[in-house]
């Protein structure tokens, strides 16, 4: 893992960091880690096994034994495609609950680090730059206002034909932010060495280009240092 280049993209729910991370990874031809999916899969597996989501030891056991495979556009849980199911609101809510449990985070740590293979990795989540890949060469904190994030989520849900209330969505987003930021292990926050990317008034292409430019600038500086 030492020599594998890593771009860590952390930030709150519905900030668009998943989309940006996927496009940056595609542009560079690198691997992608959607760490939120692992927390969502843990919650989904626990719900299916009727495990209480605040039973730390039991949920950590589920996390450690998680049978998942990330394939092109598909995520298999116990052999079945779960890519749709993990996006359900109830699973997102459950993910936020199991993510506060230190034993669950510990159980998922090595699984996340295993994604760091050549030629490089773009990892998105909450603690990619702080806990999982503290040596990442580029750390980005990608965010947007809660109004803007609610509006984006609203559009997605409406497109899926769901009837939703935008104020309720914004409230849920703010509640989840508060839980993710207040927890004692790996809280959501901008680390001192992470660059802030506020995408409130920014199209996704511009956000992707900004991250790529930051990466190319770093790579350029590194190659000049090697030449010296
Ligand atoms: O990014 P997401 O919405 O898929 O994440 C789902 C939940 O998992 C979210 O409430 C925070 C948690 N999470 C985390 O604690 N650490 C990560 N690296 C990724 C997600």
Tab-separated table of C-alpha atoms and ligand atoms in Angstrom:
chain	number	residue	atom	x	y	z
A	1	UNK	CA	0.000	0.000	0.000
A	2	UNK	CA	2.955	2.300	0.720
A	3	UNK	CA	3.691	3.199	-2.893
A	4	UNK	CA	0.167	3.237	-4.227
A	5	UNK	CA	-1.062	6.778	-4.953
A	6	UNK	CA	-4.268	7.600	-3.076
A	7	UNK	CA	-6.743	10.448	-3.357
A	8	UNK	CA	-9.003	10.616	-0.291
A	9	UNK	CA	-12.318	12.423	-0.710
A	10	UNK	CA	-14.273	12.967	2.500
A	11	UNK	CA	-17.435	14.933	3.116
A	12	UNK	CA	-21.058	14.844	4.243
A	13	UNK	CA	-23.987	12.860	2.814
A	14	UNK	CA	-25.402	13.842	-0.563
A	15	UNK	CA	-22.524	16.229	-1.277
A	16	UNK	CA	-21.852	14.553	-4.620
A	17	UNK	CA	-18.510	13.162	-3.492
A	18	UNK	CA	-19.469	9.671	-4.706
A	19	UNK	CA	-20.035	10.957	-8.232
A	20	UNK	CA	-16.865	13.064	-8.184
A	21	UNK	CA	-14.788	10.176	-6.776
A	22	UNK	CA	-16.085	7.768	-9.439
A	23	UNK	CA	-15.313	10.209	-12.268
A	24	UNK	CA	-11.855	11.049	-10.957
A	25	UNK	CA	-11.089	7.316	-10.642
A	26	UNK	CA	-12.333	6.701	-14.202
A	27	UNK	CA	-10.282	9.619	-15.583
A	28	UNK	CA	-7.108	8.304	-13.953
A	29	UNK	CA	-7.885	4.606	-14.571
A	30	UNK	CA	-7.657	3.921	-10.826
A	31	UNK	CA	-9.645	1.762	-8.410
A	32	UNK	CA	-12.558	3.210	-6.459
A	33	UNK	CA	-13.552	2.620	-2.846
A	34	UNK	CA	-17.057	3.712	-1.827
A	35	UNK	CA	-16.560	3.190	1.897
A	36	UNK	CA	-20.110	4.319	2.705
A	37	UNK	CA	-21.303	1.249	0.790
A	38	UNK	CA	-19.507	-0.978	3.323
A	39	UNK	CA	-21.349	0.705	6.217
A	40	UNK	CA	-24.609	0.447	4.267
A	41	UNK	CA	-23.956	-3.259	3.507
A	42	UNK	CA	-23.236	-3.889	7.175
A	43	UNK	CA	-26.524	-2.232	8.147
A	44	UNK	CA	-28.439	-4.135	5.458
A	45	UNK	CA	-26.912	-7.485	6.479
A	46	UNK	CA	-27.670	-6.763	10.161
A	47	UNK	CA	-31.283	-5.770	9.346
A	48	UNK	CA	-31.745	-8.945	7.298
A	49	UNK	CA	-30.358	-11.069	10.141
A	50	UNK	CA	-32.585	-9.226	12.648
A	51	UNK	CA	-29.549	-8.023	14.590
A	52	UNK	CA	-30.202	-4.914	16.731
A	53	UNK	CA	-28.281	-2.014	15.164
A	54	UNK	CA	-26.939	-0.799	18.501
A	55	UNK	CA	-25.667	-4.243	19.590
A	56	UNK	CA	-22.006	-3.389	18.986
A	57	UNK	CA	-20.516	-6.885	19.308
A	58	UNK	CA	-23.199	-8.491	17.134
A	59	UNK	CA	-23.009	-5.837	14.383
A	60	UNK	CA	-19.183	-6.004	14.420
A	61	UNK	CA	-19.467	-9.750	13.857
A	62	UNK	CA	-21.729	-9.116	10.874
A	63	UNK	CA	-19.222	-6.536	9.531
A	64	UNK	CA	-16.260	-8.900	9.931
A	65	UNK	CA	-18.061	-11.729	8.144
A	66	UNK	CA	-19.583	-9.563	5.384
A	67	UNK	CA	-19.666	-11.536	2.128
A	68	UNK	CA	-19.401	-8.757	-0.477
A	69	UNK	CA	-18.061	-8.371	-3.976
A	70	UNK	CA	-17.741	-5.064	-5.834
A	71	UNK	CA	-18.172	-5.755	-9.538
A	72	UNK	CA	-18.585	-3.398	-12.487
A	73	UNK	CA	-21.677	-1.391	-11.425
A	74	UNK	CA	-22.886	-4.170	-9.129
A	75	UNK	CA	-22.458	-4.850	-5.426
A	76	UNK	CA	-23.112	-8.418	-4.320
A	77	UNK	CA	-24.114	-9.219	-0.740
A	78	UNK	CA	-24.254	-12.938	0.014
A	79	UNK	CA	-24.161	-13.504	-3.750
A	80	UNK	CA	-27.163	-11.274	-4.606
A	81	UNK	CA	-27.099	-7.800	-6.135
A	82	UNK	CA	-27.690	-5.302	-3.321
A	83	UNK	CA	-26.695	-2.082	-5.141
A	84	UNK	CA	-30.310	-0.795	-5.131
A	85	UNK	CA	-31.201	-2.007	-1.639
A	86	UNK	CA	-28.311	-0.238	0.075
A	87	UNK	CA	-29.521	3.131	-1.286
A	88	UNK	CA	-32.858	2.895	0.588
A	89	UNK	CA	-33.326	5.620	3.223
A	90	UNK	CA	-33.807	3.040	5.992
A	91	UNK	CA	-30.434	1.488	5.139
A	92	UNK	CA	-28.700	4.898	5.011
A	93	UNK	CA	-30.159	5.663	8.413
A	94	UNK	CA	-28.993	2.259	9.706
A	95	UNK	CA	-25.521	2.843	8.239
A	96	UNK	CA	-25.241	6.096	10.154
A	97	UNK	CA	-26.157	4.224	13.364
A	98	UNK	CA	-23.736	1.318	12.945
A	99	UNK	CA	-20.969	3.748	11.889
A	100	UNK	CA	-20.807	5.183	15.426
A	101	UNK	CA	-19.724	1.806	16.839
A	102	UNK	CA	-15.920	1.569	17.230
A	103	UNK	CA	-15.857	-2.244	16.891
A	104	UNK	CA	-17.712	-1.980	13.573
A	105	UNK	CA	-15.258	0.616	12.257
A	106	UNK	CA	-12.348	-1.587	13.356
A	107	UNK	CA	-13.879	-4.624	11.650
A	108	UNK	CA	-14.112	-2.732	8.337
A	109	UNK	CA	-10.656	-1.107	8.457
A	110	UNK	CA	-8.483	-3.730	6.733
A	111	UNK	CA	-11.181	-4.457	4.156
A	112	UNK	CA	-10.979	-0.789	3.108
A	113	UNK	CA	-7.175	-0.716	3.065
A	114	UNK	CA	-7.128	-3.759	0.779
A	115	UNK	CA	-8.539	-1.564	-2.003
A	116	UNK	CA	-5.231	0.325	-2.228
A	117	UNK	CA	-3.642	-1.492	-5.150
A	118	UNK	CA	-1.798	-0.310	-8.285
A	119	UNK	CA	-2.163	1.851	-10.270
A	120	UNK	CA	-3.959	3.963	-7.615
A	121	UNK	CA	-7.067	4.449	-5.518
A	122	UNK	CA	-9.714	7.107	-5.132
A	123	UNK	CA	-11.470	6.532	-1.802
A	124	UNK	CA	-14.599	8.329	-0.695
A	125	UNK	CA	-16.148	8.480	2.761
A	126	UNK	CA	-15.847	10.334	6.052
A	127	UNK	CA	-12.479	9.221	7.450
A	128	UNK	CA	-10.495	8.280	4.343
A	129	UNK	CA	-7.865	10.986	4.888
A	130	UNK	CA	-7.842	10.817	8.691
A	131	UNK	CA	-8.022	7.137	9.716
A	132	UNK	CA	-8.055	4.717	6.795
A	133	UNK	CA	-5.460	6.334	4.498
A	134	UNK	CA	-3.699	8.985	6.589
A	135	UNK	CA	-0.786	8.949	4.107
A	136	UNK	CA	-2.980	9.746	1.094
A	137	UNK	CA	-1.058	12.143	-1.143
A	138	UNK	CA	-4.143	14.261	-1.853
A	139	UNK	CA	-6.940	14.825	0.669
A	140	UNK	CA	-10.114	16.625	-0.316
A	141	UNK	CA	-13.013	17.702	1.880
A	142	UNK	CA	-15.931	17.979	-0.512
A	143	UNK	CA	-19.080	19.661	0.710
A	144	UNK	CA	-22.096	21.784	-0.246
A	145	UNK	CA	-24.735	23.635	1.753
A	146	UNK	CA	-27.476	21.467	3.285
A	147	UNK	CA	-30.085	23.302	1.123
A	148	UNK	CA	-28.173	22.431	-2.028
A	149	UNK	CA	-27.624	18.814	-0.923
A	150	UNK	CA	-31.343	18.457	-0.122
A	151	UNK	CA	-32.222	19.881	-3.555
A	152	UNK	CA	-29.911	17.360	-5.284
A	153	UNK	CA	-31.307	14.438	-3.296
A	154	UNK	CA	-34.866	15.659	-3.967
A	155	UNK	CA	-34.242	15.649	-7.734
A	156	UNK	CA	-32.838	12.092	-7.576
A	157	UNK	CA	-35.824	10.780	-5.599
A	158	UNK	CA	-38.371	12.546	-7.811
A	159	UNK	CA	-36.660	11.037	-10.870
A	160	UNK	CA	-37.140	7.629	-9.242
A	161	UNK	CA	-40.864	8.377	-8.941
A	162	UNK	CA	-40.887	8.723	-5.138
A	163	UNK	CA	-43.100	11.313	-3.474
A	164	UNK	CA	-40.925	13.300	-1.094
A	165	UNK	CA	-40.850	16.523	0.864
A	166	UNK	CA	-37.765	18.682	0.343
A	167	UNK	CA	-37.842	20.213	3.843
A	168	UNK	CA	-38.032	16.742	5.369
A	169	UNK	CA	-35.018	15.694	3.278
A	170	UNK	CA	-33.053	18.721	4.433
A	171	UNK	CA	-33.940	17.961	8.052
A	172	UNK	CA	-32.818	14.322	7.639
A	173	UNK	CA	-29.546	15.451	6.040
A	174	UNK	CA	-28.866	17.876	8.892
A	175	UNK	CA	-29.652	15.191	11.485
A	176	UNK	CA	-27.308	12.740	9.801
A	177	UNK	CA	-24.560	15.389	9.579
A	178	UNK	CA	-24.965	16.060	13.285
A	179	UNK	CA	-24.653	12.347	14.130
A	180	UNK	CA	-21.668	11.831	11.803
A	181	UNK	CA	-19.906	14.929	13.210
A	182	UNK	CA	-20.641	14.347	16.893
A	183	UNK	CA	-19.461	10.743	17.216
A	184	UNK	CA	-16.249	10.203	19.125
A	185	UNK	CA	-14.601	7.828	16.623
A	186	UNK	CA	-13.623	9.180	13.217
A	187	UNK	CA	-16.065	12.113	13.213
A	188	UNK	CA	-16.916	13.908	9.998
A	189	UNK	CA	-14.739	17.018	9.779
A	190	UNK	CA	-12.283	18.767	7.518
A	191	UNK	CA	-8.769	17.692	8.513
A	192	UNK	CA	-6.029	20.317	8.641
A	193	UNK	CA	-4.267	18.766	5.630
A	194	UNK	CA	-7.403	18.410	3.467
A	195	UNK	CA	-8.277	20.881	0.719
A	196	UNK	CA	-11.791	22.306	0.840
A	197	UNK	CA	-13.953	21.887	-2.252
A	198	UNK	CA	-17.319	23.614	-1.808
A	199	UNK	CA	-19.538	22.484	-4.671
A	200	UNK	CA	-22.665	24.462	-3.688
A	201	UNK	CA	-22.621	26.516	-6.886
A	202	UNK	CA	-20.348	24.246	-8.910
A	203	UNK	CA	-21.270	21.831	-11.701
A	204	UNK	CA	-19.964	18.299	-11.182
A	205	UNK	CA	-17.562	18.539	-14.172
A	206	UNK	CA	-15.845	21.510	-12.548
A	207	UNK	CA	-15.510	19.653	-9.233
A	208	UNK	CA	-13.945	16.674	-11.037
A	209	UNK	CA	-11.569	18.935	-12.953
A	210	UNK	CA	-10.534	20.736	-9.757
A	211	UNK	CA	-9.560	17.462	-8.063
A	212	UNK	CA	-7.703	16.301	-11.190
A	213	UNK	CA	-5.850	19.637	-11.418
A	214	UNK	CA	-4.832	19.387	-7.766
A	215	UNK	CA	-3.560	15.873	-8.427
A	216	UNK	CA	-1.619	16.832	-11.575
A	217	UNK	CA	-0.063	19.838	-9.764
A	218	UNK	CA	1.095	17.554	-6.943
A	219	UNK	CA	2.442	14.971	-9.388
A	220	UNK	CA	4.252	17.758	-11.256
A	221	UNK	CA	5.877	19.085	-8.077
A	222	UNK	CA	6.876	15.532	-7.078
A	223	UNK	CA	8.502	14.876	-10.462
A	224	UNK	CA	10.419	18.171	-10.265
A	225	UNK	CA	11.695	17.264	-6.794
A	226	UNK	CA	12.890	13.902	-8.137
A	227	UNK	CA	14.680	15.679	-11.026
A	228	UNK	CA	16.531	18.037	-8.643
B	1	LIG	O1	-21.624	8.104	2.157
B	1	LIG	P1	-22.859	7.316	2.566
B	1	LIG	O2	-24.096	8.150	2.699
B	1	LIG	O3	-23.052	6.118	1.690
B	1	LIG	O4	-22.523	6.755	4.041
B	1	LIG	C1	-23.455	6.022	4.787
B	1	LIG	C2	-23.174	6.198	6.277
B	1	LIG	O5	-21.941	5.566	6.613
B	1	LIG	C3	-23.069	7.652	6.751
B	1	LIG	O6	-24.063	7.947	7.698
B	1	LIG	C4	-21.735	7.778	7.420
B	1	LIG	C5	-21.137	6.408	7.407
B	1	LIG	N1	-19.764	6.387	6.912
B	1	LIG	C6	-18.740	6.493	7.816
B	1	LIG	O7	-18.997	6.628	9.004
B	1	LIG	N2	-17.454	6.401	7.401
B	1	LIG	C7	-17.159	6.283	6.104
B	1	LIG	N3	-15.891	6.218	5.708
B	1	LIG	C8	-18.205	6.211	5.145
B	1	LIG	C9	-19.501	6.286	5.579
